[in-house]
Amino acid sequence: MAGENLKESLPDEADAEAQQAVQVLDKEIDRLDAVVKRFLDFTRPVELKLEATDLSELLREVVRGSATARCRKPEWKIEELLGNGVPEVWADRDLFEAGGN
């Protein structure tokens, strides 16, 4: 919002450097807003929705999702080495999915 007000207050004949500076400020305001929202999310109590979860399946999803997306270098290789009989655990799948983003 502050960035929008600043853009609107610029005269039409403002030079490109001033317009670019306002764009940078606008992006930084958006970034800081996102940081503050994340911080507030950490301070709020989370309501857990625990359910019986196949740990092997959950770990595969996490690895295939966020880990694979972040490890895009060709020399990196991700291997799944999960043993048989991995126990079922109580977990909130939504929190695992949100944590990967």
Coordinates of N, CA and C in Angstrom, one line a residue:
M1 N 0.8 -1.2 0.0 CA 0.0 0.0 0.0 C 0.9 1.3 0.0
A2 N 1.9 1.3 0.8 CA 2.7 2.4 0.9 C 3.4 2.6 -0.4
G3 N 3.8 1.5 -1.1 CA 4.4 1.6 -2.4 C 3.5 2.2 -3.4
E4 N 2.2 1.8 -3.3 CA 1.2 2.3 -4.3 C 1.1 3.8 -4.1
N5 N 1.0 4.3 -2.8 CA 0.9 5.7 -2.6 C 2.1 6.5 -3.1
L6 N 3.2 5.9 -2.9 CA 4.5 6.6 -3.4 C 4.4 6.6 -5.0
K7 N 4.0 5.6 -5.6 CA 3.9 5.6 -7.1 C 3.0 6.7 -7.6
E8 N 1.8 6.8 -6.9 CA 0.8 7.7 -7.3 C 1.3 9.2 -7.1
S9 N 2.1 9.4 -6.1 CA 2.6 10.7 -5.8 C 3.7 11.2 -6.7
L10 N 4.3 10.3 -7.4 CA 5.4 10.7 -8.4 C 4.8 11.5 -9.5
P11 N 5.4 12.6 -9.9 CA 4.9 13.4 -11.0 C 5.1 12.5 -12.3
D12 N 4.2 12.8 -13.3 CA 4.3 12.1 -14.5 C 5.6 12.2 -15.2
E13 N 6.3 13.3 -15.0 CA 7.6 13.5 -15.7 C 8.8 13.0 -14.8
A14 N 8.5 12.2 -13.8 CA 9.6 11.7 -13.0 C 10.5 10.9 -13.9
D15 N 11.8 11.0 -13.6 CA 12.8 10.3 -14.4 C 12.8 8.7 -14.2
A16 N 13.4 8.0 -15.1 CA 13.4 6.5 -15.0 C 14.0 6.1 -13.7
E17 N 15.1 6.8 -13.2 CA 15.8 6.4 -12.0 C 14.8 6.5 -10.8
A18 N 14.0 7.5 -10.7 CA 13.1 7.7 -9.6 C 12.0 6.6 -9.7
Q19 N 11.5 6.3 -10.9 CA 10.5 5.3 -11.0 C 11.1 3.9 -10.6
Q20 N 12.3 3.6 -11.0 CA 12.9 2.4 -10.7 C 13.2 2.3 -9.2
A21 N 13.5 3.4 -8.5 CA 13.7 3.4 -7.1 C 12.4 3.0 -6.4
V22 N 11.3 3.6 -6.9 CA 10.0 3.3 -6.3 C 9.6 1.8 -6.5
Q23 N 9.9 1.3 -7.6 CA 9.7 -0.1 -7.9 C 10.5 -1.0 -6.9
V24 N 11.7 -0.7 -6.7 CA 12.5 -1.4 -5.7 C 12.0 -1.3 -4.3
L25 N 11.6 -0.1 -3.9 CA 11.0 0.0 -2.6 C 9.7 -0.8 -2.5
D26 N 8.9 -0.8 -3.5 CA 7.6 -1.5 -3.5 C 7.9 -3.0 -3.3
K27 N 8.9 -3.5 -4.0 CA 9.2 -5.0 -3.9 C 9.7 -5.3 -2.5
E28 N 10.5 -4.4 -2.0 CA 11.0 -4.6 -0.6 C 9.9 -4.5 0.4
I29 N 9.0 -3.7 0.2 CA 7.8 -3.6 1.1 C 7.0 -4.9 1.1
D30 N 6.8 -5.4 -0.1 CA 6.1 -6.7 -0.2 C 6.9 -7.8 0.4
R31 N 8.2 -7.8 0.3 CA 9.0 -8.9 0.9 C 9.0 -8.8 2.4
L32 N 9.1 -7.6 2.9 CA 9.0 -7.4 4.4 C 7.7 -7.8 4.9
D33 N 6.6 -7.4 4.2 CA 5.3 -7.8 4.6 C 5.2 -9.3 4.7
A34 N 5.7 -10.1 3.7 CA 5.7 -11.5 3.8 C 6.5 -12.0 5.0
V35 N 7.6 -11.4 5.3 CA 8.4 -11.8 6.4 C 7.6 -11.6 7.7
V36 N 7.0 -10.5 7.9 CA 6.2 -10.2 9.1 C 5.1 -11.2 9.2
K37 N 4.4 -11.5 8.1 CA 3.3 -12.5 8.1 C 3.8 -13.9 8.6
R38 N 4.9 -14.3 8.1 CA 5.5 -15.6 8.5 C 5.8 -15.6 10.0
F39 N 6.4 -14.5 10.4 CA 6.8 -14.3 11.8 C 5.5 -14.4 12.7
L40 N 4.5 -13.8 12.3 CA 3.2 -13.8 13.0 C 2.6 -15.3 13.0
D41 N 2.8 -16.0 11.9 CA 2.3 -17.4 11.9 C 3.0 -18.2 12.9
F42 N 4.3 -17.9 13.2 CA 5.1 -18.7 14.2 C 4.6 -18.4 15.6
T43 N 4.1 -17.2 15.8 CA 3.7 -16.8 17.2 C 2.3 -17.3 17.5
R44 N 1.5 -17.6 16.5 CA 0.1 -18.1 16.7 C 0.2 -19.6 17.1
P45 N -0.7 -20.0 18.0 CA -0.7 -21.5 18.3 C -1.3 -22.2 17.1
V46 N -0.7 -23.4 16.8 CA -1.1 -24.2 15.7 C -2.0 -25.3 16.2
E47 N -3.1 -25.5 15.5 CA -4.0 -26.6 15.9 C -3.6 -27.8 15.0
L48 N -3.1 -28.8 15.7 CA -2.6 -30.0 15.0 C -3.7 -30.9 14.6
K49 N -3.6 -31.4 13.5 CA -4.6 -32.4 13.0 C -3.9 -33.7 12.7
L50 N -3.6 -34.4 13.9 CA -2.8 -35.6 13.8 C -3.6 -36.7 13.2
E51 N -3.0 -37.5 12.4 CA -3.6 -38.7 11.8 C -2.6 -39.7 11.6
A52 N -3.0 -41.0 11.6 CA -2.1 -42.1 11.4 C -1.5 -41.9 10.0
T53 N -0.2 -41.9 9.8 CA 0.5 -41.6 8.6 C 1.6 -42.6 8.3
D54 N 1.6 -43.1 7.1 CA 2.7 -44.0 6.6 C 3.9 -43.1 6.5
L55 N 4.9 -43.3 7.4 CA 6.1 -42.5 7.4 C 6.9 -42.6 6.1
S56 N 7.0 -43.8 5.5 CA 7.7 -43.9 4.2 C 7.1 -43.1 3.1
E57 N 5.8 -43.1 3.1 CA 5.1 -42.3 2.0 C 5.3 -40.8 2.3
L58 N 5.2 -40.4 3.5 CA 5.3 -39.0 3.8 C 6.7 -38.5 3.5
L59 N 7.7 -39.3 3.8 CA 9.1 -38.9 3.5 C 9.3 -38.8 2.0
R60 N 8.8 -39.8 1.3 CA 8.9 -39.7 -0.2 C 8.3 -38.4 -0.8
E61 N 7.1 -38.1 -0.3 CA 6.5 -36.9 -0.7 C 7.3 -35.6 -0.4
V62 N 7.9 -35.6 0.7 CA 8.7 -34.4 1.1 C 9.9 -34.3 0.2
V63 N 10.6 -35.5 0.0 CA 11.8 -35.5 -0.9 C 11.4 -35.2 -2.3
R64 N 10.4 -35.7 -2.8 CA 10.0 -35.5 -4.2 C 9.5 -34.0 -4.4
G65 N 8.9 -33.5 -3.4 CA 8.4 -32.1 -3.5 C 9.5 -31.1 -3.3
S66 N 9.7 -30.6 -2.1 CA 10.5 -29.5 -1.8 C 12.0 -29.8 -2.0
A67 N 12.5 -31.0 -1.6 CA 13.9 -31.3 -1.7 C 14.3 -31.4 -3.1
T68 N 13.5 -32.0 -4.0 CA 13.9 -32.1 -5.4 C 13.9 -30.8 -6.1
A69 N 12.9 -30.0 -5.7 CA 12.8 -28.6 -6.3 C 14.0 -27.8 -6.0
R70 N 14.6 -28.0 -4.8 CA 15.7 -27.1 -4.3 C 17.0 -27.7 -4.7
C71 N 17.1 -28.9 -5.1 CA 18.4 -29.6 -5.5 C 18.4 -29.8 -7.0
R72 N 18.6 -28.8 -7.7 CA 18.5 -28.9 -9.2 C 19.8 -28.9 -9.9
K73 N 20.9 -29.1 -9.1 CA 22.2 -29.1 -9.8 C 22.4 -30.5 -10.3
P74 N 22.9 -30.6 -11.6 CA 23.0 -32.0 -12.2 C 23.9 -32.9 -11.4
E75 N 24.9 -32.4 -10.7 CA 25.8 -33.3 -10.0 C 25.2 -33.8 -8.7
W76 N 24.1 -33.3 -8.3 CA 23.4 -33.8 -7.1 C 22.4 -34.9 -7.4
K77 N 22.4 -35.9 -6.5 CA 21.5 -37.0 -6.7 C 20.8 -37.3 -5.4
I78 N 19.5 -37.5 -5.5 CA 18.7 -37.8 -4.3 C 18.3 -39.2 -4.4
E79 N 18.6 -40.0 -3.3 CA 18.3 -41.4 -3.2 C 17.3 -41.6 -2.1
E80 N 16.4 -42.5 -2.3 CA 15.5 -42.9 -1.2 C 15.9 -44.2 -0.6
L81 N 16.4 -44.2 0.6 CA 16.8 -45.4 1.2 C 16.0 -45.7 2.5
L82 N 14.8 -46.2 2.3 CA 13.9 -46.5 3.4 C 13.8 -48.0 3.5
G83 N 14.0 -48.4 4.8 CA 13.9 -49.8 5.0 C 12.4 -50.3 5.0
N84 N 12.3 -51.6 5.0 CA 10.9 -52.2 5.1 C 10.4 -52.1 6.5
G85 N 9.1 -52.1 6.7 CA 8.5 -52.1 8.0 C 8.7 -50.7 8.7
V86 N 8.8 -49.6 8.0 CA 8.9 -48.3 8.7 C 7.5 -48.1 9.4
P87 N 7.5 -47.8 10.6 CA 6.3 -47.7 11.4 C 5.4 -46.5 11.0
E88 N 4.1 -46.7 11.3 CA 3.1 -45.6 11.1 C 3.3 -44.6 12.2
V89 N 3.2 -43.4 11.9 CA 3.3 -42.3 12.9 C 2.1 -41.4 12.9
W90 N 2.0 -40.7 14.0 CA 0.9 -39.7 14.1 C 1.5 -38.4 13.6
A91 N 1.0 -37.8 12.6 CA 1.6 -36.5 12.0 C 0.5 -35.7 11.4
D92 N 0.8 -34.4 11.3 CA -0.1 -33.5 10.6 C 0.5 -33.3 9.2
R93 N -0.1 -33.9 8.2 CA 0.4 -33.9 6.9 C 0.4 -32.5 6.3
D94 N -0.6 -31.7 6.6 CA -0.6 -30.3 6.1 C 0.6 -29.5 6.6
L95 N 1.0 -29.7 7.8 CA 2.2 -28.9 8.3 C 3.5 -29.4 7.5
F96 N 3.6 -30.6 7.2 CA 4.7 -31.1 6.4 C 4.7 -30.4 5.0
E97 N 3.5 -30.4 4.4 CA 3.4 -29.8 3.1 C 3.7 -28.3 3.1
A98 N 3.2 -27.6 4.1 CA 3.4 -26.2 4.3 C 4.8 -25.9 4.5
G99 N 5.5 -26.7 5.3 CA 6.9 -26.5 5.7 C 7.8 -26.6 4.5
G100 N 7.4 -27.4 3.5 CA 8.3 -27.5 2.3 C 8.2 -26.3 1.4
N101 N 7.3 -25.4 1.6 CA 7.1 -24.2 0.7 C 7.9 -23.1 1.1

